[in-house]
Short mmCIF file of C-alpha atoms in Angstrom, two decimals:
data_model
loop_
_atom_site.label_atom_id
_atom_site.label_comp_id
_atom_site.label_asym_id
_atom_site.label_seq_id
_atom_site.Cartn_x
_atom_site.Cartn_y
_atom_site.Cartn_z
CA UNK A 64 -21.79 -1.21 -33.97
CA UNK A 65 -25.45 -2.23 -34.22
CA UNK A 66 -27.67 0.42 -33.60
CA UNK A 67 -30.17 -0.03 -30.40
CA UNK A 68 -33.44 1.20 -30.49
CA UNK A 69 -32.76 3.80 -27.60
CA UNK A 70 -30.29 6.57 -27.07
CA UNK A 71 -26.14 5.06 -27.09
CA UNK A 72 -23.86 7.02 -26.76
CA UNK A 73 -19.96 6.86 -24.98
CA UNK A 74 -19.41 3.27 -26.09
CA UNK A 75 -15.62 1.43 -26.68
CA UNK A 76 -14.91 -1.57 -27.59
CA UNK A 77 -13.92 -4.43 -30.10
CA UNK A 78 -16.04 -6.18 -32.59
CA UNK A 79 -15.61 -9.90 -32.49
CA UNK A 80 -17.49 -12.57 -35.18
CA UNK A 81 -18.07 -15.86 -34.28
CA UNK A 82 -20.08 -18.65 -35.94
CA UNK A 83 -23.68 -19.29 -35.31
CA UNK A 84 -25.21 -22.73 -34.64
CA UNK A 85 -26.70 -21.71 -37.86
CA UNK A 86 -24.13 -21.49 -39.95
CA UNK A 87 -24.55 -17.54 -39.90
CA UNK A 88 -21.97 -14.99 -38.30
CA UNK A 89 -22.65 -13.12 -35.44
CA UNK A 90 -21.79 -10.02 -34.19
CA UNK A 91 -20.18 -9.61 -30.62
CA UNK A 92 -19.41 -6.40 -29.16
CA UNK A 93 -16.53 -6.37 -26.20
CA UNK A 94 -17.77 -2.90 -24.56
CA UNK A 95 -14.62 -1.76 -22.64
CA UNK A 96 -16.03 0.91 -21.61
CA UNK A 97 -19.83 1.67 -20.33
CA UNK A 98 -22.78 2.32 -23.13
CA UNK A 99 -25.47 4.48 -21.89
CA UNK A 100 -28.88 4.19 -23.44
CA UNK A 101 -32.76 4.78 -22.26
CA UNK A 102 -35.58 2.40 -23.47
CA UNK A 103 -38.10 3.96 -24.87
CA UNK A 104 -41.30 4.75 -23.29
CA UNK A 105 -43.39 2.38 -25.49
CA UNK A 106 -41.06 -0.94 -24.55
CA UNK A 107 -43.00 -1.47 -21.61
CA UNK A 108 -44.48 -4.69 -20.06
CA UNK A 109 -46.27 -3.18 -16.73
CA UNK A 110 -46.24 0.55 -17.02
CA UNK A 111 -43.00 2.40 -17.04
CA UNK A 112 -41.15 -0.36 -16.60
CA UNK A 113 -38.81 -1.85 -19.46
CA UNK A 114 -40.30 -4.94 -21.17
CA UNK A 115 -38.04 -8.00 -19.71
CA UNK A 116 -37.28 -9.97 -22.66
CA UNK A 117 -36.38 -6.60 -24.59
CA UNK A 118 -33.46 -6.15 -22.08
CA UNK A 119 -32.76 -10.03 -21.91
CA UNK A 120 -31.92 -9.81 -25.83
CA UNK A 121 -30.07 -6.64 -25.66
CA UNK A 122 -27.93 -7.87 -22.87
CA UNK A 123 -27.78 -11.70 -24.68
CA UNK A 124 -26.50 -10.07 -28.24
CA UNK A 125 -23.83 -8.38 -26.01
CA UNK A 126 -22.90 -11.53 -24.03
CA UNK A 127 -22.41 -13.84 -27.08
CA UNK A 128 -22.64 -17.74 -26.51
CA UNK A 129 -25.42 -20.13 -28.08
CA UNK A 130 -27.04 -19.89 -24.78
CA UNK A 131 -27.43 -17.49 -22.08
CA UNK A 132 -29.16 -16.97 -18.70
CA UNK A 133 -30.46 -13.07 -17.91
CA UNK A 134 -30.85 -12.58 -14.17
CA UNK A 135 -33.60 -9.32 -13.70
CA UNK A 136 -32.63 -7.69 -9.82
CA UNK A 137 -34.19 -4.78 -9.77
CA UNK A 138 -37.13 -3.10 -12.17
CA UNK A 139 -35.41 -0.85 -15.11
CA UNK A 140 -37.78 2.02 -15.77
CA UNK A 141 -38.36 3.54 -19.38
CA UNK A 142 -37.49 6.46 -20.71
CA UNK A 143 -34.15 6.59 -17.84
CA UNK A 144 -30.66 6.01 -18.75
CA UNK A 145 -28.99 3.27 -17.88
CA UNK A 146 -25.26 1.63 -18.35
CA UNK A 147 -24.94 -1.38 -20.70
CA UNK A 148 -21.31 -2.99 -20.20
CA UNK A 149 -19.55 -6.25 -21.37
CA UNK A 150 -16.09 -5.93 -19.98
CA UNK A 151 -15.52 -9.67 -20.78
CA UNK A 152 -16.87 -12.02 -23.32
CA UNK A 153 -19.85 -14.29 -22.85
CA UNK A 154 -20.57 -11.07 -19.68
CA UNK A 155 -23.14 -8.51 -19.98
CA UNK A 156 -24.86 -6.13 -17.99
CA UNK A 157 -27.14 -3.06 -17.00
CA UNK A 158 -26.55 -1.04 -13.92
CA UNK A 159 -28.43 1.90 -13.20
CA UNK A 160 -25.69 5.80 -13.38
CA UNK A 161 -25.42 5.05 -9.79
CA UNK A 162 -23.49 1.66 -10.29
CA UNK A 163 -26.32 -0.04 -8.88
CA UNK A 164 -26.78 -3.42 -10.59
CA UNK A 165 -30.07 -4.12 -12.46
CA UNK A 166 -29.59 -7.41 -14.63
CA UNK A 167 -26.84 -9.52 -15.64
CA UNK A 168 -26.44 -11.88 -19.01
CA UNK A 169 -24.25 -14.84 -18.37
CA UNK A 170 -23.38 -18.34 -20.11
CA UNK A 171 -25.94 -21.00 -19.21
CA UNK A 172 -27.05 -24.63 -20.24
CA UNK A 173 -30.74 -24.95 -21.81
CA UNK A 174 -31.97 -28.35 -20.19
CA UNK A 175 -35.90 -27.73 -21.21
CA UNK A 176 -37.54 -30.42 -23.07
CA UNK A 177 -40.08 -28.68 -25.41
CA UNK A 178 -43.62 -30.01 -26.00
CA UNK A 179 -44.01 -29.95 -29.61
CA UNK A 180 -45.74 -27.58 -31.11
CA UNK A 181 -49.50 -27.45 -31.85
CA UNK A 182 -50.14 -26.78 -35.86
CA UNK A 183 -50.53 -23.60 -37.24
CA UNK A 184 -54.49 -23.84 -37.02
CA UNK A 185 -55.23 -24.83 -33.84
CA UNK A 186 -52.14 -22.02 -32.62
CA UNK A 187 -54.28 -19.36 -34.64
CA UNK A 188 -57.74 -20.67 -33.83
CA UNK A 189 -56.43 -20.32 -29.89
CA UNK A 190 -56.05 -16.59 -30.77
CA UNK A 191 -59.19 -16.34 -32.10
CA UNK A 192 -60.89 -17.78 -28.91
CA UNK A 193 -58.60 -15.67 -26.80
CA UNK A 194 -59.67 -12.28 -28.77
CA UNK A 195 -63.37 -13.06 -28.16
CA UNK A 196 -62.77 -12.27 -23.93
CA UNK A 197 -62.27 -9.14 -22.97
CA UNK A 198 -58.89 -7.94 -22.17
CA UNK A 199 -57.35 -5.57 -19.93
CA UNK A 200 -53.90 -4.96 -20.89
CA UNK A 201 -54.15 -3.39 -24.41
CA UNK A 202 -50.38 -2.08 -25.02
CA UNK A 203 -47.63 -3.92 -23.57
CA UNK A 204 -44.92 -4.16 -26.33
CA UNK A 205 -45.19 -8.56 -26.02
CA UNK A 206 -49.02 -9.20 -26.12
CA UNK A 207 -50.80 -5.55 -26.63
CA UNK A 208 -53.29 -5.77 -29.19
CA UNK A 209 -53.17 -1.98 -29.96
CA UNK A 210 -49.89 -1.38 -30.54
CA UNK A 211 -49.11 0.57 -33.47
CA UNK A 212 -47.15 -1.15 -36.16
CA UNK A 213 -42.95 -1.64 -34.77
CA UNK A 214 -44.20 -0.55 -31.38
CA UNK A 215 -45.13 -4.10 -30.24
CA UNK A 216 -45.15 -7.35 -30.73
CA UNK A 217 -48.93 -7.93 -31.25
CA UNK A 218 -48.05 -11.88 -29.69
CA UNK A 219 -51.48 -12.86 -28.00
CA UNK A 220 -50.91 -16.55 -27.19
CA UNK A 221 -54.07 -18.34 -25.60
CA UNK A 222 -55.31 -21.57 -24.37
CA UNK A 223 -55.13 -24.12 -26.48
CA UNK A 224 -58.25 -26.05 -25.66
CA UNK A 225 -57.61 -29.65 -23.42
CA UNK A 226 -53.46 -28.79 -23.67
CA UNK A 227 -52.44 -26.97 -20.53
CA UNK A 228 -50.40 -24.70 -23.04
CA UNK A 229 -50.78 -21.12 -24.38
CA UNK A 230 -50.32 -21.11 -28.57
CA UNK A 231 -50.46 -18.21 -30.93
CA UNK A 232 -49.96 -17.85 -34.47
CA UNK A 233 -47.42 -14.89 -35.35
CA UNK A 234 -46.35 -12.92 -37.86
CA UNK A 235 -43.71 -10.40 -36.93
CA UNK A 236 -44.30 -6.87 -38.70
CA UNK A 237 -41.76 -5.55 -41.07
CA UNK A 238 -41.15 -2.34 -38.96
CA UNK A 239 -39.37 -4.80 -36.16
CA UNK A 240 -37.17 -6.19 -38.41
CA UNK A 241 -33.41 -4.76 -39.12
CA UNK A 242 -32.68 -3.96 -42.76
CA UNK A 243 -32.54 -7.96 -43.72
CA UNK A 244 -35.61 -8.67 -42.71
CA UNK A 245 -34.49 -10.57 -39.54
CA UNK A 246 -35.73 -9.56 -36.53
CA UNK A 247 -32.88 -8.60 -33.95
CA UNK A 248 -32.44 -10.19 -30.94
CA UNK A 249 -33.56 -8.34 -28.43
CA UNK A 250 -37.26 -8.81 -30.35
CA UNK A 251 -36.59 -12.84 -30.60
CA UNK A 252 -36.35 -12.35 -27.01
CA UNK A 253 -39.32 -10.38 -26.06
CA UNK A 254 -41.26 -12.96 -27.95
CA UNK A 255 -39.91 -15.59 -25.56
CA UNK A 256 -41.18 -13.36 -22.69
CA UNK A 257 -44.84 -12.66 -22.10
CA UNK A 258 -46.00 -16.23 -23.67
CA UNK A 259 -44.41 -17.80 -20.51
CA UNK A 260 -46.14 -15.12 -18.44
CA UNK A 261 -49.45 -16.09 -19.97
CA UNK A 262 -49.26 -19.65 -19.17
CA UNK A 263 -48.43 -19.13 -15.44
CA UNK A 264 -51.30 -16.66 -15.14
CA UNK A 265 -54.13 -19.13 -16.52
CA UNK A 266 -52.18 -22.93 -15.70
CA UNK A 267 -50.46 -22.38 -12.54
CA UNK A 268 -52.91 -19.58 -11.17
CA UNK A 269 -50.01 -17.23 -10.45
CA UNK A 270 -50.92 -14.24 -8.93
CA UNK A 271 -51.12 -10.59 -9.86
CA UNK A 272 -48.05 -8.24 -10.29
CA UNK A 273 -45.93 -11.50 -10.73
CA UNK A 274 -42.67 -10.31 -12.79
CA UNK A 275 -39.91 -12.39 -14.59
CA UNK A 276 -37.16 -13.08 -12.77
CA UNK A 277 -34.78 -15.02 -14.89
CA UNK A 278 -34.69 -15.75 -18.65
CA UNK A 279 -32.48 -18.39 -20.22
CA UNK A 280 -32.52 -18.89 -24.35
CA UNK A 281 -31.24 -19.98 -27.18
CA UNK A 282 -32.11 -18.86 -30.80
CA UNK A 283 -31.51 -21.68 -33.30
CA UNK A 284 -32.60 -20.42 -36.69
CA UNK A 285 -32.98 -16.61 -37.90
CA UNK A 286 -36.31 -14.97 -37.46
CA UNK A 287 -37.85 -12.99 -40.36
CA UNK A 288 -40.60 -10.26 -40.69
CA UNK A 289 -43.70 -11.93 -42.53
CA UNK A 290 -42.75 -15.39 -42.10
CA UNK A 291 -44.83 -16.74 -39.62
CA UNK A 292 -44.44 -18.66 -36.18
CA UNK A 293 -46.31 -20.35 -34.16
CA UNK A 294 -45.57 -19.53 -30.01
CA UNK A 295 -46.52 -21.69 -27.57
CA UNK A 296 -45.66 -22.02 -23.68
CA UNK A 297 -46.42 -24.57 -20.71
CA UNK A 298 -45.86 -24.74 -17.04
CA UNK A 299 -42.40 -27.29 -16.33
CA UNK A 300 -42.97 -26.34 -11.96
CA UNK A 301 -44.21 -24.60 -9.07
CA UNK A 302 -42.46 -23.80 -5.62
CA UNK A 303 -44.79 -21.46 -4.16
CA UNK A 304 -44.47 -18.05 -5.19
CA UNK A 305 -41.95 -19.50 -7.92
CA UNK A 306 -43.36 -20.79 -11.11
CA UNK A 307 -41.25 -22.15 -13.88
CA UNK A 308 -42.35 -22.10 -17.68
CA UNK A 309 -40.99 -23.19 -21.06
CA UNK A 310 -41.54 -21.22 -24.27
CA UNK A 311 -40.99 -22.30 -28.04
CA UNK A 312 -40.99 -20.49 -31.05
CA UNK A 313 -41.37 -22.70 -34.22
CA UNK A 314 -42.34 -22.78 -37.49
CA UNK A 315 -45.69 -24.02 -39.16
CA UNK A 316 -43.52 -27.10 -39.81
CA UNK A 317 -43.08 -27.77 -35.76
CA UNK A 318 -39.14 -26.53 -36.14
CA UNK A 319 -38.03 -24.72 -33.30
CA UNK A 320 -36.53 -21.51 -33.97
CA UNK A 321 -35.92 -20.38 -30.39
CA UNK A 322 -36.51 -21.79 -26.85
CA UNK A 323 -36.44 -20.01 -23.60
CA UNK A 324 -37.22 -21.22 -19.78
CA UNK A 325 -38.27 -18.63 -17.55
CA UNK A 326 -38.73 -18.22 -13.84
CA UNK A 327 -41.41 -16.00 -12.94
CA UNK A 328 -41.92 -14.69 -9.53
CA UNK A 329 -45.20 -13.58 -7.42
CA UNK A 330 -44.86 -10.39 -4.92
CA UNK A 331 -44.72 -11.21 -1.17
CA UNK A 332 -47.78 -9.08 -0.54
#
């Protein structure tokens, strides 16, 4: 089996390989029985708690299917074990050693319709305006700045001047990749995460300790260590405390490589 960045260990089950939209196989693990594994201290959005798209991937590369909806009920904390089971294709997910359920992968229908994306200048000239503010979240693993090389992301979208989008040029860092070159999915997916975030915080003025509730994506093409991407995200509605966002990742070319909607919730209080 794929190994996880994390401690598994106890895991059964039988390997499946289906087809990619892509043309390129894909590896689906039927876990018959549970998979325990911790995420390590420095996959972390808010501190101690696991970065969201980071789980979304993990459960998604479990779950199979070209697209797929991860539901987040309760917080997962770092460096804390946790149960990873797919007792049924196109199924996935992580409940906390007491059985208590903490997010669930399931088969879903992707109905965004992306806003193209900007060109590769004006995504990396929007990170160069961003950098010049001061920031005050330096190391979450999506959009810290000082993360150490493999330890984050180092994804800083920012406004795109007169757009109502976030945009940020990206190349990943060899020491995320897998032995290929290609980054895994649970990485794809944490790229798809904190963009989205982003956007609601400056666009749709959502308020502090908002969290991501629900993450559906699809990945359409491979994504490679020093190739690079340009990420960019936009508000698609607001229902109060609810605030829906879309998030592309393309190449310089405008492709889309990967597309995600998210629904990101505030705190009642």
């Amino acid at each position: 089996m794929r190994n996880l960045t994390g401690a598994a260990v106890g895991a059964l089950g039988i390997v499946n390989l289906v087809d990619r939209p892509h043309g390129r196989e894909r590896l689906i693990l039927t876990i018959t029985q549970a998979e325990a594994l911790t995420i390590p201290t420095h996959i972390h959005g808010y501190p101690d708690v696991a970065f969201g798209g980071y789980l979304a991937g993990l459960l998604a590369a479990h779950a199979g299917g070209d697209t797929v909806r991860v539901d987040f009920r309760r917080a997962v904390s770092v460096d804390t074990p946790i149960l990873l089971s797919a007792p049924e294709p196109g199924r996935a997910t992580f409940t906390a050693t007491d059985d208590t359920l903490l997010v669930e992968a399931a088969p879903a229908t992707l109905t965004l319709d992306p806003r193209p994306a900007p060109s590769w200048a004006a995504a990396k000239s929007a990170v160069e305006l961003g950098l010049s503010g001061k920031r005050t979240v330096t190391d979450c693993y999506g959009c810290g700045l000082a993360c150490a090389p493999g330890r984050g992301l180092v994804l800083f979208p920012s406004e795109l001047p007169g757009e109502r989008m976030m945009a940020a040029a990206w190349t990943p860092d060899p020491a995320l990749a897998d032995e290929t070159g290609e980054l895994p999915p649970e990485v794809v997916w944490s790229a798809l995460d904190c963009p989205g975030g982003r956007a609601a915080f400056v666009f749709s003025r959502m308020g502090l300790g908002a969290f991501t509730a629900a993450l559906t994506a699809t990945q359409l093409q491979p994504v490679y260590a020093g190739a690079d991407y340009i990420s960019h995200a936009w508000i698609t509605h607001r229902d109060g405390r609810k605030h829906t966002v879309g998030v592309a990742l393309s190449t310089p070319d405008g492709d889309p490589v990967a597309l995600a909607e998210a629904l990101w919730i505030e705190p009642r209080n």
